[in-house]
Every structure is written in structure tokens, then in C-alpha cells.
Amino acid sequence: MGRTLRNRKRIGKRVAHSASSDELIGLFKWLKMKVRNQKLRPTMFHDTGRGLMTKRPIYPGDVIIAIPKSFLITMDTVLKSEVGFLLKRSHLKLNLQQAMSIFLITESEKQEESVWWRYIKVLPETFDTPAFWKSSDLCLLSKNVYKKTFAALNDLQTFYDEIILFLSSSKEVTITFNEFRWAWYCINSRSIYYDCDSSPYITDTNKNIALAPFLDLLNHSTTAEVEAAFNMNNNCFEIKTYNSFRKYDQVFISYGAHSNTHLLMEYGFILPDNPHDVYEIDYDEIVKVAQNLNLQYIDKKKRVIEENAINRKLVCSKEGMSWSIHAVLKILAMDFTELKSWKLIFKDDTISVTNQKAVKNMSQIILQQELLEIRSVFVKFPSKDKSRLTRHQNLALDLLTIEENILQQSIKLLQ
Ligand SMILES: C[S@@+](CC[C@H](N)C(=O)[O-])C[C@H]1O[C@@H](n2cnc3c(N)ncnc32)[C@H](O)[C@@H]1O
């Protein structure tokens, strides 16, 4: 084991960095030693915060960024570090995000002694994902998002407990929950997909991740079209864009076709005009409505729905309810004879007039119920004036307003 880990001293407050422009220039220079012809420059943008601006026009098909392998933090980097030493010595395995979290924290503690210090210094100090919110602000989230936050915090606690158990034999290393949460979300919100071979020391779940300094300053846009992959010819992780950008534009990539709930949970932001936005409806709530209407054979119908995985993607969007919600409702509304030919739902035809009426009735009840729930949260805000709300309260208010709009639109489409 390396000297630094054995003799670790606490140097001030760990993981509390706020990147100044000097630090960004530092990162830029560090990378410039290896990455020539950089087209992009870190800049503060009024709407998205820190991001990358282009210094020259960019055309579809251009490679906007290429980060050499030696600058990536991969499973290999972690296994070759002191954390790797601990992993090889232990009978316990961690997942890569856990191991990489310990790596980030221990490297952060070394400060200038770490070769990764220039990078670590520009990592965000904190995040706007609900896992960092005060509990009084969590109550301002809709039921769905609140439940997801609770589950995410539970998972985080479990991962942390596993780390504590893993580190228990190594008396020199202590990691607090807050340090772990910081590192976990650095990786969560900034890692790229990077194919890694299996390792005897790391579990296979979620093993294909890596951190790519500088590249991870790129913000997300729903209109961005990119291809990201490791190029074996030049040993660089590259991003190719299919968009055009004028000189001094902010360059965006796409993190995926994510809903606002997902963007908030994983990245801590939402987009007002997100074409991928959906409002999730809980399967149990749908079944409860059918039960309250005294519909028959519910257990049998549930079996059909669950065994055929029809209870997935139960969402509505501005275009109305998803096919799955309609299919679940159709099955729940079937009579005994109709249920025998339940596969007719795949034909997208009306099952019967009675079935159609029951589906419409249940749809209305479900959407109105959800709308009432959302509206009951609005009254919990400490002020109606957005300028008097904190950043997290504003995020909660914006998301709630978007959720209300989706529900209203879906109700309109039923009529
Ligand atoms: C990969 S990093 C991008 C760089 C980041 N802005 C920074 O300053 O380090 C992802 C984070 O950027 C922010 N972000 C990305 N796209 C955004 C957008 N369109 N609007 C607002 N924030 C965005 C979120 O905080 C997200 O967690």
C-alpha cells in the first residue's frame, strides 16, 4: 500500500472545492499538454452554468473532443491505485462506482500530491439532486419523485454500509457518509460509458463507467445528437457531434432521452421543454381504482398483466396516456369472456363498448386523483414568490408545475 494512504493526514475540509477560473485554466493546461487542437473552452453560461464553448465553427461529423486514455479514470486506474491494493487484499467485492468513490475521496485528500488534483479541484462541491436536499424541501416534491428520492437514499446508505464493512480492516481509511455521497454523485452525473473487462475484485453490475476530465464539462441538450466511443486508433475517448455550432456557441451533448424526473434524480436539473418528459403512474394505484369500482377477477387480471410485463412504462405525457396504461386498464375492465382473449389488447382495437367506457372512467379517476395530489403539494411552499424560494424549492416548484401541465393535458385528451 502506498505511503499516502497509510499516513493519511486530514488536510482541511475534504471534498470542498469550488472551481475558480484559475482552477479551470489549470485543468485546461494540464490537458493541453496531451490534447492538442482543443476546439472547446470552459465558460459560464447564464442558463446552464459552467459548460464548454466552441472557439470555432463546428460542423456535423466533427469530433469535438478527444481525451487520451491516460487521462481517463477507469477500472484499471482504480485497481492500480491504493484502493486496488485494498480490494485485492479483501475477500469483499465492491461495485466500480463504490471503488471509484473511495478513489476520488482518497485522491482528493492528497491534494497537490495526487496526479488527479487538477481534475478533482474543478469537480462540483455539491449537487442539486434531491439526495442533497433538506428534508423540509423534499416534502415539496410530488409523491413519485419523493418515493424515488427515498429509494435512492436507501440505496446510497446500503452502498455506504458496504464500504464501511470493506474498510473496517483498514484502520487508516475512514470515509464519512457525506464524503461518499459527494463522490458517488460526481460519478453519477459525470461518468461516461466505457467498456471494462470483468475483474475478480469488482462486481459486474455497473462496471462500464469511467471519468473523463474536461469532457465532463459538456452540458446536456435534448437536441444534441452525438456518438461517443473509444477510438482504438488514437487511444482516445471521442465525441462526434451531428449538430452544427457557431463560434462562441455552447456545445452540448445528450445524456440520453431522459424525463425531467430522471434528470433531477441523477443530475439535479430539469428542462422546461423536455420532449422526453413523462409523468409516471403507480401500478398499485391503477389496480386500487379498479378494486374500488368493484371490478371482478382482479387477481387473475393482475397475473395476466404482471406475467406479461404489461405493467411497465405506465406513464402519461403531453400526448396522453401510454399504450401500457391503456392496455392495463383494458384488461382490468374485461369481463370473464373478454379476459379469455386478453391478447386482443395487442390489436389496439376496442374490446367492447362497455370495456371502452370503463377504461375512460378509470382514466379520468386516475388522472384527477393524481392532479389533486399534485395540487395538494403546491400549498406547502413557503412563498408564492419564486424570488423568495431557495434553488431547491424553485426546482421542486418548476417540476410540480410541469407535472401538473402534463396531467391537465392528458385529461383534456380524454374528452
Ligand atoms: C457532466 S456535468 C456537466 C458540467 C457541469 N455543468 C459542471 O459545471 O461541471 C453534468 C452536470 O451539469 C449540469 N447540467 C448539464 N446540462 C444542463 C442543462 N441543460 N441545464 C442545467 N444544468 C445542466 C447539471 O448540474 C449536471 O449534473
XYZ file of C-alpha atoms and ligand atoms in Angstrom:
442
model
C 0.000 0.000 0.000
C 1.272 3.469 -0.871
C 2.615 5.909 1.661
C -0.181 8.414 1.261
C -2.944 6.046 2.233
C -1.074 4.675 5.206
C -0.074 8.038 6.596
C -3.102 9.972 5.584
C -3.432 13.268 7.363
C -6.613 15.242 7.248
C -5.766 18.358 5.305
C -8.554 20.833 5.953
C -12.063 20.000 4.892
C -12.128 17.283 2.315
C -14.132 17.443 -0.892
C -14.942 21.119 -0.544
C -13.721 22.753 -3.698
C -15.300 25.489 -5.711
C -13.664 25.732 -9.071
C -12.427 29.222 -9.859
C -11.461 30.188 -13.385
C -7.793 29.748 -12.354
C -8.524 26.146 -11.492
C -10.311 25.598 -14.807
C -7.327 27.105 -16.619
C -5.152 24.720 -14.605
C -7.190 21.756 -15.813
C -7.130 23.100 -19.339
C -3.330 23.487 -19.331
C -2.834 20.071 -17.775
C -4.871 18.505 -20.548
C -3.355 20.698 -23.248
C -0.045 19.001 -22.648
C -1.608 15.917 -24.228
C -4.655 17.164 -26.092
C -3.659 19.433 -28.949
C -6.062 21.416 -31.132
C -8.688 21.808 -28.439
C -11.778 23.304 -30.024
C -13.561 23.977 -26.745
C -13.092 26.285 -23.769
C -14.755 26.221 -20.312
C -17.211 29.106 -19.915
C -20.005 30.156 -17.531
C -23.379 30.324 -19.289
C -26.301 32.182 -17.724
C -28.841 29.367 -18.285
C -26.871 26.172 -17.773
C -23.949 27.256 -15.598
C -20.474 26.007 -16.436
C -20.128 24.363 -19.828
C -17.927 24.263 -22.923
C -17.892 26.946 -25.613
C -16.528 26.436 -29.077
C -13.665 28.566 -30.297
C -14.503 27.927 -33.949
C -17.485 26.744 -36.006
C -18.289 23.062 -35.656
C -19.937 21.006 -38.393
C -21.895 17.722 -38.359
C -19.465 14.818 -38.271
C -16.749 16.759 -36.412
C -15.008 15.170 -33.441
C -15.497 17.830 -30.766
C -13.348 16.304 -28.075
C -10.792 13.507 -27.746
C -9.464 12.553 -24.321
C -6.398 10.267 -24.229
C -6.768 7.041 -22.264
C -4.126 8.145 -19.759
C -6.466 10.988 -18.685
C -9.436 8.715 -18.047
C -10.225 7.341 -14.591
C -11.237 3.777 -15.389
C -11.498 0.478 -13.528
C -7.819 -0.007 -14.382
C -6.869 3.314 -12.761
C -8.706 2.330 -9.583
C -7.245 -1.187 -9.497
C -3.711 0.164 -9.914
C -4.204 2.627 -7.047
C -4.096 2.120 -3.274
C -7.823 1.348 -3.429
C -6.951 -1.505 -5.766
C -4.456 -2.743 -3.196
C -7.213 -2.831 -0.567
C -9.586 -4.580 -2.977
C -7.035 -7.272 -3.800
C -6.402 -7.853 -0.099
C -10.075 -8.104 0.812
C -12.460 -11.026 0.468
C -15.244 -8.495 -0.231
C -16.058 -7.101 -3.660
C -17.363 -3.608 -4.367
C -19.061 -2.271 -7.443
C -16.977 0.059 -9.599
C -18.862 3.187 -8.544
C -18.176 2.397 -4.880
C -14.482 1.705 -5.553
C -14.170 4.816 -7.719
C -15.839 6.858 -4.962
C -13.180 5.744 -2.457
C -10.551 6.539 -5.098
C -11.868 10.089 -5.594
C -12.000 10.737 -1.851
C -8.505 9.419 -1.146
C -7.041 11.262 -4.138
C -8.842 14.427 -3.064
C -7.210 14.164 0.330
C -3.749 14.012 -1.173
C -4.344 17.415 -2.779
C -1.299 18.506 -4.893
C 0.338 15.143 -4.287
C -2.307 13.484 -6.417
C -1.855 13.430 -10.192
C -5.630 13.899 -10.384
C -5.684 17.050 -8.236
C -6.160 19.435 -11.200
C -9.270 17.468 -12.083
C -10.599 16.967 -8.563
C -10.294 20.705 -7.892
C -12.831 21.516 -10.605
C -15.413 18.947 -9.519
C -18.595 20.478 -8.071
C -18.646 20.896 -4.314
C -22.273 19.850 -4.023
C -25.198 18.772 -6.180
C -28.830 19.723 -6.701
C -30.047 16.127 -6.843
C -32.713 15.543 -4.150
C -30.240 13.341 -2.221
C -28.671 16.674 -1.142
C -31.886 18.495 -0.281
C -33.072 19.405 3.210
C -35.908 17.138 4.312
C -38.288 20.118 4.507
C -37.671 20.682 0.761
C -38.216 17.014 -0.080
C -41.845 17.445 1.042
C -42.254 19.827 -1.900
C -41.774 17.005 -4.387
C -44.632 15.030 -5.916
C -45.303 11.614 -4.397
C -43.485 9.810 -7.247
C -40.305 11.825 -7.010
C -40.372 11.740 -3.218
C -40.571 7.932 -3.306
C -37.702 7.739 -5.782
C -35.576 10.009 -3.587
C -36.280 7.864 -0.571
C -35.274 4.726 -2.514
C -32.108 6.446 -3.842
C -31.109 7.477 -0.310
C -31.723 3.938 0.944
C -29.529 2.512 -1.827
C -26.845 5.081 -1.077
C -26.890 4.115 2.604
C -26.570 0.414 1.678
C -23.601 1.138 -0.629
C -22.017 3.225 2.125
C -22.521 0.469 4.739
C -20.808 -1.975 2.364
C -17.874 0.416 2.032
C -17.609 0.753 5.801
C -17.528 -3.027 6.117
C -14.920 -3.222 3.352
C -12.737 -0.582 5.019
C -13.159 -1.968 8.530
C -9.919 -3.953 8.296
C -8.024 -0.917 7.049
C -7.774 1.288 10.119
C -6.167 4.159 8.152
C -9.101 4.904 5.889
C -12.279 6.473 7.151
C -14.928 7.881 4.914
C -17.952 9.820 6.098
C -21.376 9.422 4.526
C -21.232 12.983 3.162
C -17.865 12.394 1.510
C -19.205 9.214 -0.043
C -22.391 10.952 -1.237
C -20.281 13.683 -2.880
C -18.049 11.181 -4.700
C -20.999 8.977 -5.693
C -22.826 11.886 -7.323
C -19.648 13.179 -9.016
C -19.507 9.816 -10.753
C -23.266 9.538 -11.236
C -23.568 12.847 -13.016
C -20.267 12.843 -14.924
C -19.269 9.320 -15.902
C -19.139 8.070 -19.469
C -19.901 4.585 -20.770
C -16.587 2.785 -21.082
C -16.291 -0.952 -21.737
C -14.309 -2.676 -18.967
C -13.286 -6.305 -18.704
C -14.572 -8.209 -15.684
C -12.389 -8.189 -12.611
C -12.258 -10.677 -9.709
C -12.290 -7.704 -7.303
C -15.176 -5.699 -8.738
C -18.777 -6.834 -9.169
C -20.096 -6.908 -12.717
C -23.003 -4.540 -12.097
C -22.455 -1.060 -13.453
C -18.798 -1.799 -14.259
C -18.669 0.037 -17.594
C -18.052 3.537 -16.319
C -15.140 5.963 -16.429
C -14.499 9.598 -15.622
C -13.263 11.793 -18.455
C -11.791 15.093 -17.220
C -12.695 18.144 -19.315
C -15.142 16.138 -21.461
C -17.390 16.041 -18.390
C -17.822 19.812 -18.613
C -20.249 19.285 -21.501
C -23.877 20.036 -20.647
C -26.975 18.213 -21.877
C -29.466 19.254 -24.507
C -32.391 17.275 -25.922
C -31.495 18.463 -29.424
C -27.902 17.240 -29.270
C -27.000 14.286 -31.441
C -23.681 12.685 -30.656
C -21.732 9.484 -30.875
C -19.337 8.714 -28.032
C -16.828 5.877 -28.179
C -13.270 4.865 -27.537
C -11.138 5.126 -30.675
C -8.595 2.293 -30.733
C -6.564 4.000 -33.464
C -5.564 7.043 -31.421
C -6.295 5.616 -27.947
C -8.720 8.439 -27.165
C -12.283 8.599 -25.944
C -14.002 10.727 -28.575
C -17.264 12.546 -29.023
C -18.510 13.169 -32.533
C -21.371 15.632 -32.991
C -24.055 15.588 -35.669
C -25.064 19.186 -34.912
C -23.576 22.469 -36.080
C -22.345 25.152 -33.703
C -21.268 28.709 -34.475
C -18.103 30.170 -32.978
C -18.725 31.004 -29.260
C -21.830 28.785 -29.011
C -22.167 26.438 -26.086
C -21.586 22.882 -27.291
C -23.998 20.290 -25.938
C -24.140 16.540 -25.859
C -27.068 14.284 -24.988
C -27.092 12.323 -21.729
C -29.986 10.254 -23.132
C -33.735 10.581 -23.723
C -34.453 11.242 -20.062
C -37.593 12.537 -18.353
C -37.340 15.512 -16.007
C -37.728 13.206 -13.015
C -34.709 11.222 -14.166
C -32.703 14.386 -14.906
C -33.470 15.724 -11.439
C -32.743 12.446 -9.638
C -29.452 11.749 -11.418
C -28.160 15.176 -12.500
C -30.001 17.780 -10.403
C -31.640 19.826 -13.158
C -34.798 19.833 -15.250
C -35.681 21.202 -18.687
C -38.906 23.187 -19.182
C -39.428 21.954 -22.765
C -38.268 18.401 -22.416
C -39.813 16.319 -25.239
C -38.973 13.135 -23.309
C -40.864 14.198 -20.220
C -43.422 11.833 -18.713
C -45.445 11.573 -15.536
C -45.298 8.103 -14.003
C -48.447 6.449 -12.669
C -48.058 3.834 -9.975
C -49.353 0.378 -10.966
C -50.794 -0.255 -7.484
C -52.777 2.995 -7.727
C -54.309 1.847 -11.011
C -55.262 -1.515 -9.520
C -56.717 0.242 -6.474
C -59.058 2.247 -8.704
C -60.278 -0.987 -10.337
C -60.813 -2.543 -6.900
C -62.766 0.492 -5.675
C -65.034 0.168 -8.699
C -65.660 -3.458 -7.663
C -64.376 -4.847 -10.948
C -64.128 -8.645 -10.904
C -61.323 -11.230 -11.181
C -58.719 -8.663 -10.184
C -56.202 -11.297 -9.020
C -56.443 -13.216 -12.289
C -56.173 -9.977 -14.283
C -53.146 -8.889 -12.242
C -51.484 -12.211 -13.027
C -52.011 -11.702 -16.765
C -50.657 -8.145 -16.559
C -47.632 -8.978 -14.423
C -46.672 -12.274 -16.106
C -46.679 -10.488 -19.463
C -44.869 -7.416 -18.109
C -47.613 -5.064 -19.314
C -47.254 -3.001 -16.128
C -44.111 -1.276 -17.444
C -43.874 2.275 -18.766
C -47.097 3.303 -17.051
C -46.703 6.965 -17.923
C -48.530 9.875 -19.419
C -47.077 12.690 -21.437
C -48.476 15.715 -23.260
C -49.641 13.199 -25.864
C -51.769 11.419 -23.257
C -51.549 8.040 -21.548
C -49.050 5.448 -22.735
C -50.108 2.295 -24.564
C -49.298 0.259 -21.412
C -51.719 2.227 -19.221
C -54.469 1.713 -21.795
C -53.619 -1.986 -22.018
C -53.626 -2.431 -18.213
C -56.952 -0.597 -17.943
C -58.472 -2.633 -20.775
C -57.542 -5.876 -19.011
C -58.796 -4.647 -15.643
C -62.110 -3.683 -17.261
C -62.646 -7.019 -19.084
C -65.485 -9.365 -18.272
C -64.925 -13.112 -17.895
C -65.329 -13.894 -21.628
C -63.195 -10.956 -22.749
C -60.440 -11.989 -20.370
C -60.088 -15.328 -22.205
C -58.966 -13.360 -25.302
C -56.992 -10.713 -23.412
C -54.308 -10.781 -26.173
C -56.678 -8.656 -28.249
C -55.109 -5.692 -26.447
C -52.171 -6.048 -28.860
C -54.501 -5.334 -31.779
C -55.214 -1.859 -30.438
C -58.926 -2.343 -31.188
C -61.800 -1.553 -28.860
C -62.583 -4.630 -26.762
C -66.262 -3.727 -26.358
C -68.345 -0.610 -25.773
C -68.674 -1.460 -22.066
C -64.932 -2.034 -21.784
C -64.187 1.242 -23.552
C -66.492 3.176 -21.200
C -64.923 1.582 -18.112
C -61.412 2.398 -19.398
C -62.370 6.030 -19.929
C -63.978 6.236 -16.495
C -60.915 4.746 -14.776
C -58.574 7.004 -16.771
C -60.491 10.043 -15.598
C -60.479 8.914 -11.970
C -56.740 8.145 -12.013
C -55.683 11.399 -13.667
C -57.960 13.525 -11.462
C -56.614 11.763 -8.374
C -53.025 12.464 -9.445
C -53.873 16.073 -10.224
C -55.410 16.546 -6.774
C -52.297 15.068 -5.172
C -50.040 17.438 -7.122
C -52.197 20.415 -6.201
C -52.073 19.477 -2.531
C -48.277 19.928 -2.680
C -48.413 23.467 -4.114
C -49.869 24.776 -0.851
C -46.807 23.546 1.083
C -44.440 26.108 -0.482
C -43.266 28.765 1.980
C -43.957 31.526 -0.552
C -45.743 32.049 -3.877
C -42.987 34.442 -4.877
C -40.255 32.488 -6.718
C -37.633 35.059 -5.733
C -38.197 34.140 -2.081
C -37.674 30.438 -2.672
C -34.343 28.636 -2.478
C -32.814 26.949 -5.566
C -34.116 23.556 -4.479
C -37.580 24.933 -3.706
C -37.641 26.543 -7.162
C -36.619 23.261 -8.764
C -39.432 21.500 -6.889
C -41.933 24.181 -7.928
C -40.892 24.034 -11.586
C -41.121 20.262 -11.669
C -44.513 20.269 -9.953
C -45.825 22.834 -12.464
C -44.587 20.696 -15.360
C -46.207 17.599 -13.812
C -49.481 19.484 -13.373
C -49.370 20.559 -17.053
C -48.826 17.001 -18.269
C -51.794 15.771 -16.223
C -54.041 18.609 -17.379
C -53.108 17.923 -20.993
C -53.782 14.193 -20.587
C -57.194 14.917 -19.023
C -58.032 17.227 -21.929
C -57.157 14.490 -24.404
C -59.619 12.101 -22.734
C -62.544 14.381 -23.580
C -21.376 16.274 -16.852
S -21.666 17.648 -15.865
C -21.584 18.976 -16.991
C -20.730 20.118 -16.496
C -21.235 20.862 -15.322
N -22.134 21.935 -15.731
C -20.095 21.457 -14.489
O -20.110 22.643 -14.211
O -19.230 20.717 -14.093
C -23.355 17.418 -15.526
C -23.980 18.499 -14.688
O -24.118 19.698 -15.430
C -25.343 20.335 -15.141
N -26.115 20.398 -16.405
C -25.929 19.660 -17.526
N -26.761 20.029 -18.500
C -27.512 21.025 -18.011
C -28.571 21.816 -18.547
N -29.016 21.670 -19.773
N -29.123 22.759 -17.744
C -28.693 22.929 -16.475
N -27.691 22.205 -15.907
C -27.101 21.267 -16.677
C -26.015 19.526 -14.065
O -25.674 20.071 -12.837
C -25.378 18.160 -14.225
O -25.330 17.411 -13.021
